């Protein structure tokens, strides 16, 4: 079974440029698609594969079993990873929610199926979407929706949620959101719950905080000449990646503009439409 379809694979390989006997880190291994590409491109290479989602890590272990001890697996958030004295020739992170997480209703990431308000990428953590929706203040909810979801009707939606709670399922929440917004907004190009669900998911998983940690640490994990490739799926992530690459004294930017999927890839995998790849290289004089 394919757990998650990797995006921008050709561009990723071109810019990471795997070398003989390289050492790589896949910071969000998902189903193992990007890891497999790197291992195939460098038949003598080794790779560390990490993910906080136990289901994703199990899928990757199954997919990559044939590579034996060339792959080391570690469960946890990439922000908590410590490589010791290892230095990587290539690091890749595919940020945000995976296809499999979206497609499994019980995980609670999508409002298209009735499921508990969960949204945890790491099912062992305590904080869930239900806890936030049902117990956080109206102001805090509005701040989440506006800051992380870029939802301009955040206060109106937060007020409606507080008036209707407790809410227990994804569809309950989506319905409250839909009823709280004007008709022209309700029947717009995207579902009115889309931005709220994005903001809520980011808050549950602390996605921007851990991304900032990765952006601070990853350049230090690279060998001189090693490359860092980050794939983001919304402007909040992409902006952080762009600014961190520009500010780092250790990195040279290799992609002046983010690389995006072509029409063929978008047709084959519609979720690649919003993917943006940025790549930077550790300066050789900064070893």
XYZ file of C-alpha atoms in Angstrom:
287
model
C 0.000 0.000 0.000
C 1.266 3.502 -0.816
C 1.165 5.496 2.415
C 1.998 8.865 0.893
C 2.812 10.032 -2.641
C 6.102 11.985 -2.669
C 6.083 15.309 -4.538
C 8.649 17.158 -6.663
C 10.827 14.058 -6.876
C 12.741 14.979 -10.051
C 13.619 18.453 -8.776
C 14.563 17.061 -5.378
C 17.034 14.591 -6.871
C 18.468 17.199 -9.215
C 19.197 19.669 -6.424
C 20.236 17.235 -3.689
C 22.605 15.628 -6.225
C 23.289 12.414 -4.258
C 26.974 11.482 -4.248
C 28.709 8.143 -3.787
C 28.572 6.824 -0.220
C 26.614 9.825 1.005
C 24.799 10.126 4.323
C 21.248 11.491 4.192
C 18.475 12.480 6.563
C 14.786 12.291 5.719
C 13.286 14.349 8.529
C 9.673 13.481 7.598
C 9.939 10.023 6.083
C 6.181 9.486 5.679
C 5.777 6.399 3.514
C 9.434 6.415 2.502
C 9.074 7.749 -1.050
C 11.780 10.407 -0.930
C 14.061 8.115 1.084
C 13.767 5.386 -1.508
C 14.703 7.835 -4.272
C 17.857 8.853 -2.412
C 18.862 5.274 -1.668
C 18.343 4.287 -5.307
C 20.316 7.293 -6.565
C 23.249 6.469 -4.270
C 23.532 2.655 -4.071
C 26.263 2.928 -1.438
C 24.586 5.653 0.562
C 23.087 5.470 4.042
C 20.058 7.266 5.401
C 18.404 8.192 8.667
C 14.600 8.152 8.414
C 12.571 9.886 11.121
C 8.887 10.578 11.689
C 6.721 11.347 14.696
C 3.789 9.351 13.264
C 4.060 5.667 14.214
C 1.888 4.590 11.285
C 4.076 6.498 8.847
C 7.255 5.055 10.293
C 5.840 1.515 10.076
C 4.910 2.094 6.413
C 8.409 3.399 5.692
C 10.026 0.433 7.445
C 8.013 -1.922 5.263
C 8.827 -0.039 2.059
C 12.528 0.298 2.810
C 13.088 -3.142 4.339
C 15.111 -4.272 1.317
C 17.818 -1.703 2.017
C 18.831 -3.421 5.240
C 21.282 -1.614 7.489
C 21.634 1.238 4.990
C 18.591 2.759 6.732
C 18.254 3.713 10.398
C 14.816 4.600 11.762
C 13.975 6.986 14.598
C 10.515 7.881 15.890
C 10.020 11.443 17.052
C 9.687 15.024 15.936
C 12.541 16.325 13.802
C 12.923 19.238 16.223
C 13.999 16.763 18.914
C 16.458 14.801 16.769
C 20.139 14.929 17.693
C 22.584 13.504 15.126
C 25.588 13.364 17.445
C 28.771 13.755 15.429
C 27.111 12.773 12.138
C 27.081 15.290 9.307
C 24.725 14.782 6.381
C 25.358 15.255 2.675
C 21.631 15.834 2.125
C 18.621 16.612 4.321
C 15.016 16.611 3.110
C 11.827 17.525 4.955
C 8.351 17.312 3.432
C 6.410 19.575 5.773
C 2.810 19.533 6.904
C 0.164 16.826 6.763
C 0.621 13.723 4.603
C -1.797 12.222 2.089
C -2.309 9.224 4.349
C -3.139 11.378 7.361
C -5.715 13.273 5.318
C -7.169 10.109 3.804
C -7.658 8.271 7.107
C -10.863 9.734 8.572
C -10.122 8.505 12.083
C -7.117 10.850 12.305
C -9.491 13.834 12.241
C -7.519 16.014 9.791
C -10.322 16.351 7.223
C -13.834 17.757 7.503
C -15.004 15.602 4.590
C -15.545 12.615 6.892
C -17.090 12.383 10.349
C -14.338 11.652 12.872
C -13.210 12.679 16.342
C -11.516 16.076 16.576
C -7.991 14.718 16.870
C -5.432 16.058 14.320
C -2.386 14.743 16.218
C 0.526 13.752 14.007
C 1.989 12.040 17.058
C -0.848 10.049 18.618
C 1.094 9.846 21.898
C 0.850 13.574 22.639
C -1.893 14.830 24.948
C -3.142 17.919 23.097
C -5.922 17.284 20.553
C -8.089 19.496 18.372
C -11.046 18.710 20.658
C -9.170 20.108 23.659
C -8.475 23.364 21.828
C -11.960 23.766 20.345
C -13.828 22.982 23.554
C -11.628 24.544 26.228
C -9.553 27.387 24.822
C -10.887 30.943 25.020
C -12.706 32.687 22.195
C -9.767 35.058 21.779
C -7.256 32.221 21.583
C -9.373 30.433 18.973
C -9.674 33.584 16.886
C -5.914 34.121 17.110
C -5.226 30.570 15.921
C -7.590 30.857 12.970
C -6.206 34.247 11.935
C -2.501 33.654 12.537
C -2.169 30.038 11.409
C -5.112 29.759 9.033
C -5.064 33.311 7.639
C -8.827 33.325 8.143
C -10.190 36.892 7.932
C -13.493 35.950 9.629
C -11.663 34.411 12.580
C -13.460 36.323 15.336
C -16.902 35.642 13.917
C -16.134 31.927 13.584
C -14.593 31.676 17.068
C -17.674 33.330 18.587
C -19.954 30.805 16.890
C -17.833 27.856 18.048
C -17.856 28.988 21.682
C -21.646 29.424 21.531
C -22.151 25.901 20.168
C -19.582 23.885 22.084
C -18.927 21.196 23.115
C -18.198 19.919 19.614
C -16.974 16.365 19.176
C -16.537 15.600 15.472
C -14.929 17.133 12.408
C -18.264 17.517 10.656
C -19.858 19.154 13.717
C -17.120 21.772 13.627
C -17.341 22.247 9.861
C -21.104 22.777 10.066
C -20.787 25.417 12.790
C -18.186 27.237 10.697
C -20.372 27.094 7.576
C -23.408 28.470 9.403
C -21.386 31.320 10.894
C -20.163 32.873 7.635
C -22.040 34.846 4.919
C -23.622 32.912 2.072
C -21.190 34.194 -0.565
C -18.354 32.950 1.651
C -20.092 29.640 2.313
C -20.269 28.781 -1.366
C -16.907 30.169 -2.448
C -14.009 28.469 -4.180
C -12.918 26.623 -1.060
C -14.930 25.241 1.834
C -15.228 27.839 4.624
C -13.740 25.353 7.115
C -10.492 24.931 5.146
C -8.484 27.723 6.747
C -9.818 27.016 10.229
C -8.799 23.359 9.964
C -5.345 24.386 8.765
C -4.895 26.763 11.683
C -6.184 24.226 14.174
C -3.885 21.484 12.839
C -0.851 23.777 13.039
C -1.730 24.684 16.640
C -2.262 21.067 17.709
C 1.107 19.981 16.340
C 3.095 23.166 16.983
C 4.145 22.994 13.341
C 5.637 26.451 12.944
C 7.528 26.273 16.227
C 9.161 22.956 15.332
C 9.876 24.232 11.811
C 11.742 27.188 13.301
C 13.754 24.729 15.407
C 14.596 22.633 12.345
C 15.633 25.713 10.378
C 17.992 26.681 13.196
C 19.496 23.208 13.639
C 19.603 21.697 10.150
C 22.431 23.868 8.737
C 24.606 22.646 11.618
C 23.812 19.035 10.703
C 25.132 19.422 7.155
C 28.613 18.497 6.009
C 30.410 21.251 4.055
C 28.763 21.249 0.616
C 25.771 19.336 1.985
C 22.317 20.390 0.846
C 19.066 21.113 2.663
C 15.794 20.664 0.739
C 12.495 21.738 2.304
C 9.071 21.219 0.749
C 6.297 23.430 2.112
C 2.593 23.555 1.340
C 1.401 26.969 2.479
C 2.715 30.494 2.650
C 3.385 30.477 6.402
C 5.890 27.645 6.010
C 7.414 28.880 2.768
C 7.965 32.371 4.163
C 9.815 30.980 7.172
C 12.018 28.764 5.003
C 12.853 31.652 2.661
C 13.747 34.008 5.505
C 15.806 31.426 7.400
C 17.823 30.475 4.327
C 18.521 34.136 3.629
C 19.539 34.884 7.209
C 21.814 31.878 7.746
C 25.569 32.605 7.610
C 26.162 28.909 6.868
C 24.004 28.568 3.747
C 24.084 29.544 0.095
C 20.653 29.583 -1.553
C 20.426 27.392 -4.661
C 16.804 28.179 -5.586
C 16.162 31.907 -5.948
C 12.472 31.113 -6.380
C 10.667 28.054 -5.035
C 10.359 25.101 -7.423
C 6.802 23.955 -8.103
C 5.117 20.960 -9.706
C 4.538 20.883 -13.452
C 1.155 20.200 -15.043
C 1.840 16.478 -15.448
C 2.602 15.999 -11.758
C -0.390 18.064 -10.679
C -2.653 15.963 -12.873
C -1.221 12.749 -11.434
C -1.182 14.022 -7.843
C -3.448 17.064 -7.265
C -1.990 17.665 -3.796
C 1.311 18.605 -5.394
C -0.333 21.813 -6.673
C 0.588 23.778 -3.553
C 4.048 22.233 -2.986
C 7.087 24.532 -3.006
C 10.673 23.330 -2.836
C 13.559 25.481 -1.637
C 17.156 24.224 -1.482
C 20.283 25.642 0.152
C 23.853 24.388 0.467
C 26.219 24.593 3.411
C 29.196 26.729 2.530
C 32.403 24.758 2.137
C 34.360 27.375 4.072
C 31.994 26.952 7.041
C 32.975 23.430 8.025
